[in-house]
Amino acid sequence: QKEVEQDPGPLSVPEGAIVSLNCTYSNSAFQYFMWYRQYSRKGPELLMYTYSSGNKEDGRFTAQVDKSSKYISLFIRDSQPSDSATYLCAMSDASNYQLIWGAGTKLIIKP
Amino acid sequence: NAGVTQTPKFRVLKTGQSMTLLCAQDMNHEYMYWYRQDPGMGLRLIHYSVGEGTTAKGEVPDGYNVSRLKKQNFLLGLESAAPSQTSVYFCASSYTGKGYEQYFGPGTRLTVT
């Protein structure tokens, strides 16, 4: 079993829809939870970062962490074709420098 | 600022050949990382460095060596390339060691035949 599980998709939704992307994890020591966005043939870029539990909102993006269920989510409101990319979750505990990555979910927003 | 740059962008090697991938960052970051990305596997850490002159093994270090002689540069070497090393290689850097604020380069696509 991988430490971090993420559905690879692709997830295809119409423009304007609300998108929900998710990851589950097994290591209860994880404290830092990140979402990166990766456009085709580019490097990942940090989108959202959350420490411990709770919600964080940034414009059309909301990140949620439920540590009791070991489940994190990224919501995208009013999705745009420019949101089409692969979304990678990543997480780490406080003891080392290594991020543990999900495999990424490919998201397609249809105009 | 150029951010994180990687050289070369593409390379094809034959089994047994060697090569060095160069990563450079102009953000004065202490921490640098080398990852490989394979379909369905996500990003896997090969080696990392917490400062000039230091290196450490990540999750998948076998077959690779690294050096950090200057703070801004992090080199990844393949001494004897194997087809299993066909992958996309990303370099990243961060100011802190907590890892969440990593900045990535554009990647190097390596094919080993």
mmCIF file of C-alpha atoms in Angstrom:
data_model
loop_
_atom_site.group_PDB
_atom_site.id
_atom_site.type_symbol
_atom_site.label_atom_id
_atom_site.label_comp_id
_atom_site.label_asym_id
_atom_site.label_seq_id
_atom_site.Cartn_x
_atom_site.Cartn_y
_atom_site.Cartn_z
ATOM 1 C CA GLN A 1 0.000 0.000 0.000
ATOM 2 C CA LYS A 2 1.332 3.416 -0.946
ATOM 3 C CA GLU A 3 1.617 6.027 1.804
ATOM 4 C CA VAL A 4 -0.378 8.479 -0.294
ATOM 5 C CA GLU A 5 -3.156 7.413 -2.641
ATOM 6 C CA GLN A 6 -4.548 9.638 -5.370
ATOM 7 C CA ASP A 7 -6.899 8.732 -8.205
ATOM 8 C CA PRO A 8 -5.008 9.356 -11.473
ATOM 9 C CA GLY A 9 -8.143 10.264 -13.437
ATOM 10 C CA PRO A 10 -8.542 11.789 -15.907
ATOM 11 C CA LEU A 11 -11.351 13.823 -14.409
ATOM 12 C CA SER A 12 -13.274 15.698 -17.097
ATOM 13 C CA VAL A 13 -15.806 18.391 -16.129
ATOM 14 C CA PRO A 14 -17.522 21.286 -17.950
ATOM 15 C CA GLU A 15 -16.334 24.843 -17.509
ATOM 16 C CA GLY A 16 -17.864 26.502 -14.463
ATOM 17 C CA ALA A 17 -18.298 23.276 -12.488
ATOM 18 C CA ILE A 18 -17.022 22.741 -8.964
ATOM 19 C CA VAL A 19 -14.138 20.299 -8.929
ATOM 20 C CA SER A 20 -13.189 18.079 -6.007
ATOM 21 C CA LEU A 21 -9.770 16.427 -5.930
ATOM 22 C CA ASN A 22 -8.769 14.091 -3.117
ATOM 23 C CA CYS A 23 -5.924 12.183 -1.510
ATOM 24 C CA THR A 24 -5.856 9.634 1.273
ATOM 25 C CA TYR A 25 -2.830 8.806 3.369
ATOM 26 C CA SER A 26 -1.779 6.257 5.945
ATOM 27 C CA ASN A 27 0.890 8.015 8.043
ATOM 28 C CA SER A 28 -0.730 9.791 10.984
ATOM 29 C CA ALA A 29 2.522 11.743 11.568
ATOM 30 C CA PHE A 30 1.976 13.923 8.506
ATOM 31 C CA GLN A 31 1.525 17.564 9.524
ATOM 32 C CA TYR A 32 2.101 19.511 6.299
ATOM 33 C CA PHE A 33 -0.237 19.101 3.351
ATOM 34 C CA MET A 34 0.342 20.647 -0.049
ATOM 35 C CA TRP A 35 -1.299 20.799 -3.436
ATOM 36 C CA TYR A 36 0.861 21.380 -6.477
ATOM 37 C CA ARG A 37 -0.327 22.047 -10.013
ATOM 38 C CA GLN A 38 1.620 20.709 -12.981
ATOM 39 C CA TYR A 39 0.923 21.788 -16.530
ATOM 40 C CA SER A 40 1.925 19.439 -19.341
ATOM 41 C CA ARG A 41 5.706 19.263 -19.795
ATOM 42 C CA LYS A 42 6.333 21.728 -16.957
ATOM 43 C CA GLY A 43 7.556 21.453 -13.397
ATOM 44 C CA PRO A 44 5.071 21.394 -10.488
ATOM 45 C CA GLU A 45 4.206 24.685 -8.802
ATOM 46 C CA LEU A 46 2.853 25.130 -5.292
ATOM 47 C CA LEU A 47 -0.846 25.961 -5.246
ATOM 48 C CA MET A 48 -1.965 25.572 -1.642
ATOM 49 C CA TYR A 49 -0.359 24.693 1.663
ATOM 50 C CA THR A 50 -2.054 23.693 4.921
ATOM 51 C CA TYR A 51 -0.555 22.916 8.292
ATOM 52 C CA SER A 52 -2.376 20.328 10.407
ATOM 53 C CA SER A 53 -6.177 20.244 10.126
ATOM 54 C CA GLY A 54 -8.731 22.678 8.817
ATOM 55 C CA ASN A 55 -9.583 24.649 5.714
ATOM 56 C CA LYS A 56 -7.695 27.223 3.725
ATOM 57 C CA GLU A 57 -9.141 29.369 0.970
ATOM 58 C CA ASP A 58 -7.341 31.252 -1.792
ATOM 59 C CA GLY A 59 -9.549 32.754 -4.458
ATOM 60 C CA ARG A 60 -11.349 29.949 -6.276
ATOM 61 C CA PHE A 61 -9.337 27.276 -4.466
ATOM 62 C CA THR A 62 -10.099 25.690 -1.077
ATOM 63 C CA ALA A 63 -7.932 23.076 0.623
ATOM 64 C CA GLN A 64 -9.357 20.861 3.373
ATOM 65 C CA VAL A 65 -7.573 18.495 5.719
ATOM 66 C CA ASP A 66 -9.373 15.863 7.799
ATOM 67 C CA LYS A 67 -6.706 14.211 9.900
ATOM 68 C CA SER A 68 -9.176 11.925 11.673
ATOM 69 C CA SER A 69 -10.042 10.339 8.312
ATOM 70 C CA LYS A 70 -6.536 10.813 6.841
ATOM 71 C CA TYR A 71 -8.125 12.567 3.875
ATOM 72 C CA ILE A 72 -7.330 15.829 2.107
ATOM 73 C CA SER A 73 -9.272 17.637 -0.585
ATOM 74 C CA LEU A 74 -8.825 20.477 -3.034
ATOM 75 C CA PHE A 75 -11.944 22.245 -4.310
ATOM 76 C CA ILE A 76 -11.925 24.463 -7.384
ATOM 77 C CA ARG A 77 -14.931 26.764 -7.863
ATOM 78 C CA ASP A 78 -15.974 28.208 -11.214
ATOM 79 C CA SER A 79 -13.465 25.987 -13.001
ATOM 80 C CA GLN A 80 -11.776 27.398 -16.105
ATOM 81 C CA PRO A 81 -10.100 25.699 -19.086
ATOM 82 C CA SER A 82 -6.825 27.151 -17.770
ATOM 83 C CA ASP A 83 -7.251 24.931 -14.680
ATOM 84 C CA SER A 84 -6.658 21.883 -16.887
ATOM 85 C CA ALA A 85 -3.516 20.310 -15.450
ATOM 86 C CA THR A 86 -2.340 17.496 -13.220
ATOM 87 C CA TYR A 87 -2.851 18.160 -9.513
ATOM 88 C CA LEU A 88 -0.408 16.525 -7.123
ATOM 89 C CA CYS A 89 -0.886 16.238 -3.405
ATOM 90 C CA ALA A 90 2.176 16.085 -1.174
ATOM 91 C CA MET A 91 2.665 15.790 2.544
ATOM 92 C CA SER A 92 5.350 15.530 5.172
ATOM 93 C CA ASP A 93 5.895 15.221 8.887
ATOM 94 C CA ALA A 94 8.005 17.665 10.891
ATOM 95 C CA SER A 95 11.011 15.389 11.271
ATOM 96 C CA ASN A 96 12.641 15.390 7.846
ATOM 97 C CA TYR A 97 12.855 17.185 4.547
ATOM 98 C CA GLN A 98 11.140 14.589 2.405
ATOM 99 C CA LEU A 99 7.787 15.183 0.796
ATOM 100 C CA ILE A 100 5.651 12.126 0.053
ATOM 101 C CA TRP A 101 3.760 12.595 -3.183
ATOM 102 C CA GLY A 102 0.542 11.289 -4.643
ATOM 103 C CA ALA A 103 0.666 10.104 -8.240
ATOM 104 C CA GLY A 104 -1.389 13.102 -9.403
ATOM 105 C CA THR A 105 -4.893 13.532 -10.845
ATOM 106 C CA LYS A 106 -5.222 14.762 -14.410
ATOM 107 C CA LEU A 107 -8.002 17.358 -14.634
ATOM 108 C CA ILE A 108 -9.626 18.420 -17.905
ATOM 109 C CA ILE A 109 -11.994 21.405 -17.981
ATOM 110 C CA LYS A 110 -14.109 21.376 -21.140
ATOM 111 C CA PRO A 111 -15.097 24.802 -22.585
ATOM 112 C CA ASN B 1 15.095 36.026 -11.657
ATOM 113 C CA ALA B 2 15.344 32.804 -13.645
ATOM 114 C CA GLY B 3 14.292 30.678 -10.647
ATOM 115 C CA VAL B 4 15.382 27.062 -11.109
ATOM 116 C CA THR B 5 16.941 26.073 -14.403
ATOM 117 C CA GLN B 6 17.940 22.618 -15.646
ATOM 118 C CA THR B 7 20.362 21.554 -18.349
ATOM 119 C CA PRO B 8 19.824 19.747 -20.693
ATOM 120 C CA LYS B 9 16.100 19.643 -21.468
ATOM 121 C CA PHE B 10 16.274 16.358 -23.387
ATOM 122 C CA ARG B 11 18.829 13.577 -23.676
ATOM 123 C CA VAL B 12 19.025 10.123 -25.180
ATOM 124 C CA LEU B 13 21.659 7.761 -23.789
ATOM 125 C CA LYS B 14 22.702 4.253 -24.601
ATOM 126 C CA THR B 15 22.901 1.661 -21.837
ATOM 127 C CA GLY B 16 26.174 2.032 -19.972
ATOM 128 C CA GLN B 17 26.830 5.645 -20.930
ATOM 129 C CA SER B 18 27.253 8.331 -18.306
ATOM 130 C CA MET B 19 25.954 11.862 -18.038
ATOM 131 C CA THR B 20 25.508 14.753 -15.634
ATOM 132 C CA LEU B 21 22.375 16.827 -15.186
ATOM 133 C CA LEU B 22 22.891 20.384 -13.983
ATOM 134 C CA CYS B 23 20.503 22.329 -11.788
ATOM 135 C CA ALA B 24 20.984 25.990 -10.956
ATOM 136 C CA GLN B 25 18.919 28.313 -8.741
ATOM 137 C CA ASP B 26 19.255 32.049 -8.215
ATOM 138 C CA MET B 27 17.009 32.380 -5.148
ATOM 139 C CA ASN B 28 19.760 31.801 -2.570
ATOM 140 C CA HIS B 29 17.962 28.684 -1.322
ATOM 141 C CA GLU B 30 19.751 26.391 1.102
ATOM 142 C CA TYR B 31 17.919 23.199 0.205
ATOM 143 C CA MET B 32 17.970 21.465 -3.169
ATOM 144 C CA TYR B 33 16.408 18.236 -4.371
ATOM 145 C CA TRP B 34 16.492 15.839 -7.299
ATOM 146 C CA TYR B 35 13.317 13.909 -8.171
ATOM 147 C CA ARG B 36 12.298 11.516 -10.864
ATOM 148 C CA GLN B 37 8.743 11.361 -12.176
ATOM 149 C CA ASP B 38 7.361 8.225 -13.799
ATOM 150 C CA PRO B 39 3.795 7.563 -14.980
ATOM 151 C CA GLY B 40 1.580 6.416 -12.126
ATOM 152 C CA MET B 41 4.390 6.747 -9.584
ATOM 153 C CA GLY B 42 4.333 10.404 -8.649
ATOM 154 C CA LEU B 43 7.531 12.213 -7.738
ATOM 155 C CA ARG B 44 10.231 10.193 -6.002
ATOM 156 C CA LEU B 45 13.160 11.804 -4.232
ATOM 157 C CA ILE B 46 16.575 10.654 -5.457
ATOM 158 C CA HIS B 47 18.992 12.803 -3.426
ATOM 159 C CA TYR B 48 18.830 16.086 -1.623
ATOM 160 C CA SER B 49 21.128 18.685 -0.096
ATOM 161 C CA VAL B 50 20.623 20.868 2.974
ATOM 162 C CA GLY B 51 23.460 23.234 2.122
ATOM 163 C CA GLU B 52 26.647 23.764 0.164
ATOM 164 C CA GLY B 53 28.942 20.753 0.462
ATOM 165 C CA THR B 54 26.244 18.427 1.834
ATOM 166 C CA THR B 55 24.239 15.650 0.182
ATOM 167 C CA ALA B 56 21.925 12.908 1.430
ATOM 168 C CA LYS B 57 20.063 9.939 -0.016
ATOM 169 C CA GLY B 58 16.378 10.051 -0.743
ATOM 170 C CA GLU B 59 13.920 7.303 -1.538
ATOM 171 C CA VAL B 60 15.535 5.972 -4.757
ATOM 172 C CA PRO B 61 19.285 6.819 -4.723
ATOM 173 C CA ASP B 62 20.729 3.688 -6.368
ATOM 174 C CA GLY B 63 22.502 4.330 -9.663
ATOM 175 C CA TYR B 64 22.817 8.086 -9.064
ATOM 176 C CA ASN B 65 25.394 10.371 -7.475
ATOM 177 C CA VAL B 66 25.172 14.061 -6.643
ATOM 178 C CA SER B 67 27.395 16.961 -5.733
ATOM 179 C CA ARG B 68 26.760 20.432 -4.302
ATOM 180 C CA LEU B 69 30.065 22.269 -4.622
ATOM 181 C CA LYS B 70 28.387 25.668 -4.908
ATOM 182 C CA LYS B 71 25.239 26.802 -3.129
ATOM 183 C CA GLN B 72 23.457 27.644 -6.351
ATOM 184 C CA ASN B 73 24.243 24.398 -8.208
ATOM 185 C CA PHE B 74 23.211 20.788 -7.662
ATOM 186 C CA LEU B 75 24.511 18.136 -10.056
ATOM 187 C CA LEU B 76 23.006 14.697 -10.652
ATOM 188 C CA GLY B 77 25.221 12.048 -12.218
ATOM 189 C CA LEU B 78 24.433 8.740 -13.837
ATOM 190 C CA GLU B 79 27.618 6.679 -13.994
ATOM 191 C CA SER B 80 26.281 3.768 -16.078
ATOM 192 C CA ALA B 81 22.821 4.455 -17.443
ATOM 193 C CA ALA B 82 20.188 1.701 -17.484
ATOM 194 C CA PRO B 83 16.803 1.579 -19.284
ATOM 195 C CA SER B 84 15.118 1.698 -15.841
ATOM 196 C CA GLN B 85 16.480 5.247 -15.498
ATOM 197 C CA THR B 86 14.341 6.461 -18.386
ATOM 198 C CA SER B 87 12.288 9.158 -16.711
ATOM 199 C CA VAL B 88 11.658 12.863 -16.339
ATOM 200 C CA TYR B 89 14.040 14.404 -13.806
ATOM 201 C CA PHE B 90 13.103 17.483 -11.822
ATOM 202 C CA CYS B 91 15.288 19.635 -9.672
ATOM 203 C CA ALA B 92 13.740 21.708 -6.891
ATOM 204 C CA SER B 93 14.923 24.125 -4.252
ATOM 205 C CA SER B 94 13.525 25.582 -1.045
ATOM 206 C CA TYR B 95 14.514 28.202 1.507
ATOM 207 C CA THR B 96 13.394 26.228 4.527
ATOM 208 C CA GLY B 97 13.743 22.546 5.303
ATOM 209 C CA LYS B 98 10.076 21.910 5.893
ATOM 210 C CA GLY B 99 9.749 21.174 2.219
ATOM 211 C CA TYR B 100 6.384 22.641 1.413
ATOM 212 C CA GLU B 101 7.665 25.644 -0.498
ATOM 213 C CA GLN B 102 9.656 23.848 -3.138
ATOM 214 C CA TYR B 103 10.316 25.579 -6.459
ATOM 215 C CA PHE B 104 10.769 23.293 -9.436
ATOM 216 C CA GLY B 105 12.747 23.500 -12.634
ATOM 217 C CA PRO B 106 11.263 22.637 -16.048
ATOM 218 C CA GLY B 107 12.583 19.069 -16.053
ATOM 219 C CA THR B 108 14.950 16.933 -18.116
ATOM 220 C CA ARG B 109 13.502 14.151 -20.243
ATOM 221 C CA LEU B 110 15.971 11.266 -20.309
ATOM 222 C CA THR B 111 15.623 8.171 -22.458
ATOM 223 C CA VAL B 112 18.022 5.257 -22.049
ATOM 224 C CA THR B 113 17.997 2.749 -24.901
#
